[in-house]
Amino acid sequence: MGTRAARSAGLPFGAENPARRRLALGARLQIHSWSPRTPSTRLTAPAGPARGVARPAMAPDPVAAETAAQGPTPRYFTWDEVAQRSGCEERWLVIDRKVYNISEFTRRHPGGSRVISHYAGQDATDPFVAFHINKGLVKKYMNSLLIGELSPEQPSFEPTKNKELTDEFRELRATVERMGLMKANHVFFLLYLLHILLLDGAAWLTLWVFGTSFLPFLLCAVLLSAVQAQAGWLQHDFGHLSVFSTSKWNHLLHHFVIGHLKGAPASWWNHLHFQHHAKPNCFRKDPDINMHPFFFALGKILSVELGKQKKKYMPYNHQHKYFFLIGPPALLPLYFQWYIFYFVIQRKKWVDLAWMITFYVRFFLTYVPLLGLKAFLGLFFIVRFLESNWFVWVTQMNHIPMHIDHDRNMDWVSTQLQATCNVHKSAFNDWFSGHLNFQIEHHLFPTMPRHNYHKVAPLVQSLCAKHGIEYQSKPLLSAFADIIHSLKESGQLWLDAYLHQ
């Protein structure tokens, strides 16, 4: 190094020893520590004295040479430092002990800005594994976000998380993957799609063959409601990337089913549903419980909190009654039906809008010639009314009766199990709920094809039993009734806190 460094500093051979010492010291001081802006260690020498001054040749510097050979020095962080970066200005998260700065990336995140932001300041290893089907490819794009790693003395999980449970769940997931339970049976989903299309055709044939009197009209509406509900469950499969091994084909079929068969935008569903899976029943992070507090008081903790704050947006002690008016009957025809158009236009989701338009054009051209415009509009809203009841009862039976709270940053398994419950398996329950009667397994393995839920359920039950976690499964009608019971209970808790605390 001596000759090369002397030449780069402008020093001739035979320079004096003091200059050599200054050069070596300067070189050591100029070794750059590792950071995202300085991806490699560089060795630079300070400028030397003017030419013509004789200096002796420099010997190699063993300290600088050893440092350069070791490569970049990683930056280390503690959990406290990571936790402090969870606000709006700066967001960090941890995956496999690596620390990533997602502050600018959130807006470009394909799954939406909110779902990734919900894990800011936390370990996101398990949700990262759960949501992505091509993790190797995703990690390549994450390299530019990497800013360091956890210090060696730091544990791999925050203190709020159960290490033993997390380790065993990761072993379970590895076992599930080896068993092939994450691979879809394409014949199953093809037949499922065909049965939807057959129901759709049967609805039109009912009017065409039997006329437009009351009974054929009602049967057509029921069949179309089944089409919409079952298409809703199928788009859910494609949206979760659980059918094909590549995201491209899942996204394409997702657009077709939710856009052309249902008239809704895929981006809207992604925006809401992935947040729900990331932090189920966590207030201000799960949009599925956004009806708290303006329409309902949900969960024991939040209801008491609302009562102590003396807040009353609705007569919550009667919410188990007015749920039948503003819940199942109204969600789709009075809210979703209109909000989806606002969503795609406000966010300029023109591809989604184009897919949606194909549904409304097809539906209009199919039924207006048979019914006329007024009866057509009546049919459309009756279908949305029936579908809304079906959708709300099925989707809320697994979550509303469960634990609802603020985000406590618990481990993946505990987060999902305290917010979900199952409904007993049967051929009807599986079909009626789109296999969402296996809500626990679906939340633990969101990309698992639904036809494999019943296969992994015994393994999940064993894990829960070992760690003393309640694994709830109940009859279908009991699950429906529990929605009302929980609303009544939380409404009474709110009233007691409102009047007496």
Coordinates of C-alpha atoms in Angstrom, one line a residue:
M1 CA 0.0 0.0 0.0
G2 CA 2.9 2.4 0.7
T3 CA 4.0 3.2 -2.8
R4 CA 0.4 3.5 -4.1
A5 CA -0.7 5.7 -1.2
A6 CA 2.3 7.9 -1.4
R7 CA 1.7 8.5 -5.1
S8 CA -2.0 9.2 -4.6
A9 CA -1.1 11.8 -2.0
G10 CA 1.4 13.5 -4.3
L11 CA 4.5 12.3 -2.2
P12 CA 7.7 11.2 -3.9
F13 CA 9.7 8.3 -2.7
G14 CA 11.9 9.0 0.3
A15 CA 9.3 11.1 2.2
E16 CA 9.9 11.7 5.9
N17 CA 8.3 9.5 8.7
P18 CA 6.0 12.2 10.2
A19 CA 4.2 12.6 7.0
R20 CA 3.9 8.9 6.7
R21 CA 2.3 8.7 10.2
R22 CA -0.1 11.5 9.3
L23 CA -1.1 9.7 6.1
A24 CA -1.8 6.4 7.9
L25 CA -3.8 8.1 10.6
G26 CA -5.8 10.1 8.1
A27 CA -6.5 6.9 6.1
R28 CA -7.9 5.2 9.2
L29 CA -10.1 8.1 10.1
Q30 CA -11.5 8.1 6.6
I31 CA -12.9 4.6 6.8
H32 CA -16.6 5.1 6.3
S33 CA -19.0 3.3 8.5
W34 CA -21.8 1.2 6.8
S35 CA -25.0 3.1 6.0
P36 CA -27.5 2.9 3.1
R37 CA -25.8 5.9 1.5
T38 CA -22.3 4.4 1.8
P39 CA -22.9 0.7 0.9
S40 CA -19.2 -0.2 0.8
T41 CA -16.1 0.7 3.0
R42 CA -13.9 3.2 1.3
L43 CA -10.3 4.1 2.2
T44 CA -9.2 7.6 1.2
A45 CA -5.9 9.4 1.9
P46 CA -5.7 13.1 2.8
A47 CA -3.8 15.4 0.5
G48 CA 0.0 15.5 1.1
P49 CA 2.5 18.3 1.0
A50 CA 3.7 19.9 -2.2
R51 CA 5.7 17.9 -4.6
G52 CA 9.4 18.0 -4.4
V53 CA 9.6 17.2 -0.7
A54 CA 11.4 14.0 -0.2
R55 CA 9.5 11.3 1.9
P56 CA 10.4 7.7 2.6
A57 CA 8.2 4.9 1.2
M58 CA 5.2 3.9 3.3
A59 CA 4.8 0.5 4.8
P60 CA 1.3 -1.2 4.6
D61 CA -1.1 -0.2 7.4
P62 CA -2.3 -3.5 8.9
V63 CA -5.3 -2.0 10.8
A64 CA -6.7 -0.2 7.7
A65 CA -6.1 -3.3 5.5
E66 CA -7.8 -5.6 7.9
T67 CA -10.8 -3.2 8.2
A68 CA -11.1 -2.9 4.4
A69 CA -11.0 -6.7 4.1
Q70 CA -13.8 -7.2 6.5
G71 CA -16.3 -5.3 4.4
P72 CA -19.0 -2.8 5.5
T73 CA -19.7 -2.5 9.2
P74 CA -23.4 -2.9 9.9
R75 CA -25.4 -0.4 11.9
Y76 CA -27.0 -1.9 15.0
F77 CA -30.3 -0.8 16.6
T78 CA -32.3 -1.7 19.8
W79 CA -36.0 -2.4 20.0
D80 CA -36.5 0.9 21.7
E81 CA -35.0 2.8 18.8
V82 CA -37.2 0.9 16.3
A83 CA -40.3 1.5 18.4
Q84 CA -39.7 5.2 18.3
R85 CA -40.0 5.2 14.5
S86 CA -43.7 4.5 14.3
G87 CA -45.1 7.9 13.6
C88 CA -46.0 9.8 10.5
E89 CA -42.6 11.3 9.7
E90 CA -40.4 8.2 10.2
R91 CA -41.4 4.6 10.1
W92 CA -39.1 1.6 10.6
L93 CA -39.9 -2.1 10.9
V94 CA -38.0 -5.4 11.5
I95 CA -38.1 -8.5 9.4
D96 CA -35.8 -11.4 10.3
R97 CA -33.8 -9.1 12.6
K98 CA -33.1 -6.7 9.7
V99 CA -34.2 -3.1 10.2
Y100 CA -35.9 -1.4 7.2
N101 CA -36.8 2.3 6.8
I102 CA -40.2 2.3 5.1
S103 CA -41.0 6.0 5.5
E104 CA -41.0 6.8 1.8
F105 CA -41.8 3.3 0.6
T106 CA -45.3 3.1 2.2
R107 CA -46.8 5.1 -0.6
R108 CA -45.4 2.7 -3.2
H109 CA -46.2 -0.5 -1.3
P110 CA -48.3 -2.7 -3.6
G111 CA -50.5 -3.9 -0.8
G112 CA -51.3 -0.3 0.3
S113 CA -49.7 2.3 2.5
R114 CA -51.7 1.5 5.6
V115 CA -51.2 -2.2 5.9
I116 CA -47.4 -1.9 6.1
S117 CA -47.6 1.2 8.3
H118 CA -49.6 -0.7 10.9
Y119 CA -46.4 -2.6 11.7
A120 CA -44.2 0.5 11.9
G121 CA -42.0 0.3 15.0
Q122 CA -42.6 -3.4 15.3
D123 CA -41.4 -6.8 14.2
A124 CA -43.2 -7.7 10.9
T125 CA -41.5 -11.1 10.2
D126 CA -44.6 -13.3 10.5
P127 CA -47.0 -11.0 8.6
F128 CA -44.4 -10.6 5.9
V129 CA -44.2 -14.4 5.5
A130 CA -47.9 -14.8 5.7
F131 CA -48.9 -12.3 3.0
H132 CA -46.2 -12.8 0.3
I133 CA -46.1 -15.9 -2.0
N134 CA -42.7 -15.0 -3.6
K135 CA -40.7 -13.8 -0.6
G136 CA -37.3 -14.1 -2.3
L137 CA -38.3 -11.7 -5.1
V138 CA -39.8 -9.2 -2.6
K139 CA -36.7 -9.2 -0.5
K140 CA -34.6 -8.1 -3.5
Y141 CA -36.7 -5.0 -3.7
M142 CA -36.4 -4.4 0.0
N143 CA -32.6 -4.2 -0.1
S144 CA -32.8 -0.5 -0.8
L145 CA -34.8 0.0 2.4
L146 CA -32.3 -1.8 4.6
I147 CA -30.6 0.4 7.2
G148 CA -29.2 -2.0 9.6
E149 CA -30.1 -4.8 12.0
L150 CA -30.8 -5.5 15.6
S151 CA -27.9 -5.5 18.0
P152 CA -26.6 -9.0 18.8
E153 CA -27.7 -8.7 22.4
Q154 CA -31.3 -7.8 21.4
P155 CA -33.9 -10.6 21.3
S156 CA -35.6 -11.5 18.0
F157 CA -39.0 -10.4 19.4
E158 CA -40.3 -7.6 21.5
P159 CA -41.1 -8.3 25.1
T160 CA -44.8 -8.3 24.4
K161 CA -44.6 -11.4 22.2
N162 CA -44.5 -15.1 23.1
K163 CA -41.2 -16.4 21.8
E164 CA -41.9 -20.1 22.4
L165 CA -45.3 -19.8 20.7
T166 CA -43.8 -17.9 17.7
D167 CA -41.0 -20.4 17.3
E168 CA -43.4 -23.3 17.3
F169 CA -45.8 -21.6 14.9
R170 CA -42.9 -21.1 12.5
E171 CA -42.0 -24.7 12.7
L172 CA -45.7 -25.5 12.0
R173 CA -45.7 -23.3 8.9
A174 CA -42.6 -25.1 7.7
T175 CA -44.4 -28.4 8.2
V176 CA -47.5 -27.1 6.4
E177 CA -45.4 -26.1 3.4
R178 CA -43.6 -29.5 3.3
M179 CA -47.0 -31.2 3.3
G180 CA -48.0 -29.2 0.2
L181 CA -50.9 -27.5 1.9
M182 CA -50.0 -24.1 0.5
K183 CA -50.5 -25.5 -3.1
A184 CA -53.9 -25.1 -4.7
N185 CA -56.0 -27.6 -6.5
H186 CA -56.9 -25.7 -9.7
V187 CA -59.7 -28.1 -10.6
F188 CA -61.5 -27.2 -7.3
F189 CA -61.4 -23.5 -8.2
L190 CA -62.4 -24.1 -11.8
L191 CA -65.4 -26.1 -10.7
Y192 CA -66.2 -23.4 -8.2
L193 CA -66.2 -20.7 -10.9
L194 CA -68.3 -22.9 -13.2
H195 CA -70.9 -23.4 -10.5
I196 CA -71.2 -19.6 -10.2
L197 CA -71.6 -19.2 -13.9
L198 CA -74.3 -21.9 -14.0
L199 CA -76.2 -20.1 -11.2
D200 CA -75.9 -16.9 -13.1
G201 CA -77.3 -18.5 -16.3
A202 CA -80.1 -20.2 -14.3
A203 CA -81.2 -16.9 -12.9
W204 CA -81.7 -15.5 -16.5
L205 CA -83.3 -18.7 -17.8
T206 CA -85.8 -18.6 -14.9
L207 CA -87.2 -15.3 -16.3
W208 CA -86.9 -16.2 -19.9
V209 CA -88.7 -19.6 -19.5
F210 CA -91.2 -18.9 -16.8
G211 CA -91.9 -15.2 -17.4
T212 CA -91.6 -12.2 -15.1
S213 CA -94.4 -12.9 -12.6
F214 CA -93.7 -12.7 -8.9
L215 CA -92.4 -16.3 -8.2
P216 CA -90.0 -16.4 -11.2
F217 CA -88.9 -12.9 -10.3
L218 CA -88.2 -13.9 -6.7
L219 CA -86.4 -17.1 -7.6
C220 CA -84.2 -15.1 -10.1
A221 CA -83.3 -12.7 -7.2
V222 CA -82.4 -15.5 -4.9
L223 CA -80.2 -17.2 -7.5
L224 CA -78.5 -13.9 -8.3
S225 CA -77.9 -13.3 -4.6
A226 CA -76.2 -16.7 -4.5
V227 CA -74.1 -15.7 -7.5
Q228 CA -73.0 -12.5 -5.8
A229 CA -72.2 -14.1 -2.5
Q230 CA -70.3 -17.0 -4.0
A231 CA -68.4 -14.7 -6.4
G232 CA -67.5 -12.7 -3.3
W233 CA -65.9 -15.8 -1.7
L234 CA -64.1 -16.6 -4.9
Q235 CA -62.7 -13.2 -5.4
H236 CA -61.5 -13.4 -1.8
D237 CA -59.4 -16.5 -2.9
F238 CA -57.8 -14.7 -5.8
G239 CA -57.3 -11.5 -3.7
H240 CA -55.3 -13.5 -1.2
L241 CA -53.1 -15.0 -3.9
S242 CA -54.1 -18.5 -2.9
V243 CA -55.0 -20.0 -6.3
F244 CA -52.0 -19.5 -8.6
S245 CA -48.3 -19.6 -7.7
T246 CA -47.7 -16.2 -9.4
S247 CA -49.2 -12.8 -8.4
K248 CA -49.9 -11.9 -12.0
W249 CA -52.6 -14.6 -12.6
N250 CA -54.1 -14.1 -9.2
H251 CA -54.5 -10.4 -9.8
L252 CA -56.0 -11.0 -13.3
L253 CA -58.6 -13.4 -12.1
H254 CA -59.3 -11.2 -9.1
H255 CA -60.1 -8.3 -11.4
F256 CA -62.4 -10.6 -13.5
V257 CA -64.4 -12.0 -10.5
I258 CA -64.7 -8.9 -8.4
G259 CA -64.9 -6.5 -11.3
H260 CA -66.9 -8.3 -14.0
L261 CA -69.0 -10.7 -11.9
K262 CA -69.6 -8.4 -8.9
G263 CA -69.1 -4.8 -10.1
A264 CA -66.6 -3.8 -7.4
P265 CA -63.0 -2.6 -7.5
A266 CA -60.1 -5.0 -6.6
S267 CA -58.0 -2.1 -5.3
W268 CA -60.7 -1.1 -2.8
W269 CA -60.9 -4.7 -1.5
N270 CA -57.2 -4.9 -1.2
H271 CA -57.0 -1.6 0.7
L272 CA -59.5 -2.7 3.3
H273 CA -59.0 -6.4 3.6
F274 CA -55.3 -6.6 4.1
Q275 CA -55.5 -4.1 6.9
H276 CA -58.1 -6.4 8.5
H277 CA -55.7 -9.4 8.3
A278 CA -52.7 -7.5 9.5
K279 CA -54.3 -6.2 12.7
P280 CA -57.8 -7.9 13.2
N281 CA -60.1 -6.3 15.7
C282 CA -57.5 -3.6 16.5
F283 CA -59.1 -0.2 16.8
R284 CA -58.0 2.3 14.1
K285 CA -56.0 -0.4 12.3
D286 CA -58.8 -2.8 11.3
P287 CA -61.3 -1.0 9.0
D288 CA -63.8 -3.8 9.6
I289 CA -64.5 -2.3 13.0
N290 CA -64.7 1.3 11.9
M291 CA -68.4 1.4 12.8
H292 CA -67.1 1.9 16.4
P293 CA -67.9 4.4 17.8
F294 CA -70.2 6.2 15.4
F295 CA -72.7 3.4 15.0
F296 CA -71.8 0.7 17.5
A297 CA -69.8 0.3 20.7
L298 CA -67.7 -2.8 20.1
G299 CA -65.8 -5.0 22.5
K300 CA -65.7 -4.8 26.3
I301 CA -62.6 -2.6 26.6
L302 CA -63.5 -0.1 23.9
S303 CA -67.1 0.2 25.2
V304 CA -66.1 0.9 28.7
E305 CA -63.5 3.4 27.5
L306 CA -66.2 5.1 25.4
G307 CA -68.5 5.3 28.4
K308 CA -65.9 6.8 30.7
Q309 CA -65.2 9.5 28.1
K310 CA -69.0 10.3 28.2
K311 CA -69.3 9.8 24.5
K312 CA -72.7 8.9 22.9
Y313 CA -73.1 8.9 19.2
M314 CA -75.9 6.3 19.3
P315 CA -78.0 4.7 22.0
Y316 CA -75.6 1.8 22.3
N317 CA -77.6 0.0 24.9
H318 CA -80.1 -0.7 22.1
Q319 CA -77.5 -1.5 19.5
H320 CA -78.4 -5.2 19.5
K321 CA -81.9 -4.1 18.2
Y322 CA -81.0 -1.5 15.6
F323 CA -78.3 -3.8 14.3
F324 CA -81.1 -5.6 12.3
L325 CA -81.9 -2.2 10.6
I326 CA -78.6 -0.6 9.8
G327 CA -76.3 -3.7 9.8
P328 CA -77.1 -6.7 7.5
P329 CA -79.8 -5.1 5.4
A330 CA -78.0 -1.7 4.7
L331 CA -74.3 -2.3 4.4
L332 CA -74.1 -3.1 0.7
P333 CA -77.1 -1.3 -0.9
L334 CA -76.8 1.9 1.1
Y335 CA -73.1 2.2 1.6
F336 CA -70.8 0.0 -0.4
Q337 CA -72.7 0.3 -3.6
W338 CA -72.0 4.0 -3.7
Y339 CA -68.7 4.3 -1.9
I340 CA -66.9 2.0 -4.4
F341 CA -67.5 4.5 -7.2
Y342 CA -66.2 7.4 -5.0
F343 CA -63.1 5.3 -4.1
V344 CA -62.1 4.5 -7.7
I345 CA -62.7 8.0 -9.0
Q346 CA -61.0 9.7 -6.1
R347 CA -58.0 7.5 -6.4
K348 CA -58.0 7.4 -10.2
K349 CA -58.3 3.6 -10.4
W350 CA -59.4 3.6 -14.0
V351 CA -58.6 -0.1 -14.6
D352 CA -60.9 -1.1 -11.8
L353 CA -63.6 1.3 -13.1
A354 CA -63.4 -0.3 -16.5
W355 CA -63.9 -3.8 -15.0
M356 CA -66.8 -2.5 -13.0
I357 CA -68.5 -1.0 -16.0
T358 CA -68.5 -4.3 -17.8
F359 CA -70.6 -5.8 -14.9
Y360 CA -73.2 -3.0 -15.0
V361 CA -73.4 -3.0 -18.8
R362 CA -73.8 -6.8 -18.9
F363 CA -76.4 -6.8 -16.1
F364 CA -78.3 -4.0 -17.8
L365 CA -78.3 -5.7 -21.3
T366 CA -79.3 -9.0 -19.8
Y367 CA -82.3 -8.0 -17.7
V368 CA -83.7 -4.8 -19.0
P369 CA -85.1 -6.4 -22.2
L370 CA -87.0 -9.0 -20.0
L371 CA -88.1 -6.7 -17.2
G372 CA -88.1 -3.1 -18.3
L373 CA -86.1 -0.4 -16.5
K374 CA -88.2 -0.1 -13.3
A375 CA -88.4 -3.8 -12.6
F376 CA -84.7 -4.1 -13.4
L377 CA -83.8 -1.5 -10.8
G378 CA -86.0 -3.3 -8.3
L379 CA -84.3 -6.6 -9.1
F380 CA -80.8 -5.1 -8.7
F381 CA -81.5 -3.6 -5.2
I382 CA -83.3 -6.7 -4.0
V383 CA -80.2 -8.7 -5.0
R384 CA -78.0 -6.3 -3.2
F385 CA -80.3 -6.4 -0.1
L386 CA -80.2 -10.2 0.1
E387 CA -76.5 -10.4 -0.6
S388 CA -75.8 -7.8 2.1
N389 CA -77.6 -9.9 4.7
W390 CA -75.7 -13.0 3.7
F391 CA -72.3 -11.2 3.6
V392 CA -72.7 -9.4 7.0
W393 CA -73.8 -12.3 9.0
V394 CA -71.1 -14.6 7.7
T395 CA -68.2 -12.1 8.0
Q396 CA -69.2 -10.8 11.4
M397 CA -69.9 -14.1 13.1
N398 CA -66.2 -14.8 13.4
H399 CA -65.0 -11.4 14.7
I400 CA -67.6 -9.3 16.5
P401 CA -68.0 -11.7 19.4
M402 CA -64.2 -11.9 19.9
H403 CA -61.7 -9.7 21.7
I404 CA -61.6 -6.1 20.4
D405 CA -59.0 -3.6 21.6
H406 CA -56.2 -1.2 20.6
D407 CA -53.1 -2.7 19.1
R408 CA -51.0 -4.3 21.9
N409 CA -48.3 -5.5 19.5
M410 CA -48.8 -9.2 20.4
D411 CA -47.3 -12.0 18.4
W412 CA -48.9 -13.2 15.2
V413 CA -50.6 -16.3 16.6
S414 CA -52.1 -14.5 19.6
T415 CA -53.2 -11.5 17.5
Q416 CA -55.1 -13.8 15.2
L417 CA -56.5 -16.3 17.7
Q418 CA -58.0 -13.6 20.1
A419 CA -59.8 -12.0 17.2
T420 CA -61.2 -15.0 15.3
C421 CA -63.3 -18.1 15.9
N422 CA -64.5 -21.0 13.7
V423 CA -67.9 -22.5 12.8
H424 CA -68.2 -26.2 12.6
K425 CA -67.4 -27.9 9.3
S426 CA -70.2 -29.3 7.1
A427 CA -70.9 -29.3 3.4
F428 CA -73.4 -26.5 3.7
N429 CA -71.4 -24.4 6.1
D430 CA -68.4 -24.7 3.8
W431 CA -70.4 -23.6 0.8
F432 CA -72.5 -21.0 2.6
S433 CA -69.5 -19.2 4.1
G434 CA -66.9 -19.8 1.3
H435 CA -64.9 -21.9 3.8
L436 CA -64.6 -18.8 6.1
N437 CA -66.1 -21.0 8.8
F438 CA -62.3 -21.9 9.1
Q439 CA -61.5 -18.3 10.0
I440 CA -58.7 -19.2 12.4
E441 CA -56.8 -21.2 9.8
H442 CA -57.5 -18.6 7.2
H443 CA -56.0 -15.8 9.4
L444 CA -53.0 -17.8 10.4
F445 CA -52.3 -18.8 6.7
P446 CA -54.0 -16.2 4.5
T447 CA -52.5 -17.5 1.3
M448 CA -53.5 -21.1 1.9
P449 CA -56.1 -22.5 -0.5
R450 CA -59.4 -22.8 1.3
H451 CA -59.8 -26.5 0.5
N452 CA -56.9 -27.3 2.8
Y453 CA -58.1 -25.5 5.9
H454 CA -59.7 -28.6 7.4
K455 CA -56.4 -30.5 6.9
V456 CA -54.3 -28.0 8.9
A457 CA -57.0 -27.4 11.6
P458 CA -55.9 -30.4 13.8
L459 CA -52.3 -29.1 13.8
V460 CA -53.5 -25.6 14.8
Q461 CA -55.7 -27.1 17.6
S462 CA -52.7 -29.0 19.0
L463 CA -50.6 -25.8 19.0
C464 CA -53.3 -23.9 20.8
A465 CA -53.9 -26.7 23.4
K466 CA -50.2 -26.8 24.2
H467 CA -50.0 -23.1 24.9
G468 CA -53.3 -22.7 26.6
I469 CA -54.9 -20.7 23.8
E470 CA -58.7 -21.0 23.4
Y471 CA -59.6 -22.5 20.0
Q472 CA -63.3 -21.6 19.5
S473 CA -65.6 -23.5 17.1
K474 CA -69.4 -23.4 17.2
P475 CA -72.5 -24.2 15.3
L476 CA -73.6 -21.7 12.6
L477 CA -76.7 -20.5 14.3
S478 CA -74.9 -20.1 17.6
A479 CA -72.3 -18.0 15.8
F480 CA -75.1 -15.7 14.4
A481 CA -76.6 -15.4 17.9
D482 CA -73.3 -14.5 19.5
I483 CA -73.2 -11.4 17.4
I484 CA -76.3 -10.1 19.0
H485 CA -75.3 -11.3 22.5
S486 CA -71.9 -9.5 22.2
L487 CA -73.6 -6.3 21.0
K488 CA -76.0 -6.4 23.9
E489 CA -73.2 -7.0 26.4
S490 CA -70.9 -4.2 25.1
G491 CA -73.9 -1.8 24.9
Q492 CA -74.7 -2.5 28.6
L493 CA -71.0 -2.1 29.5
W494 CA -71.0 1.3 27.8
L495 CA -74.1 2.4 29.6
D496 CA -72.8 1.4 33.0
A497 CA -69.5 3.3 32.4
Y498 CA -71.4 6.3 30.9
L499 CA -73.7 6.6 34.0
H500 CA -71.5 5.5 36.9
Q501 CA -67.8 5.8 36.0

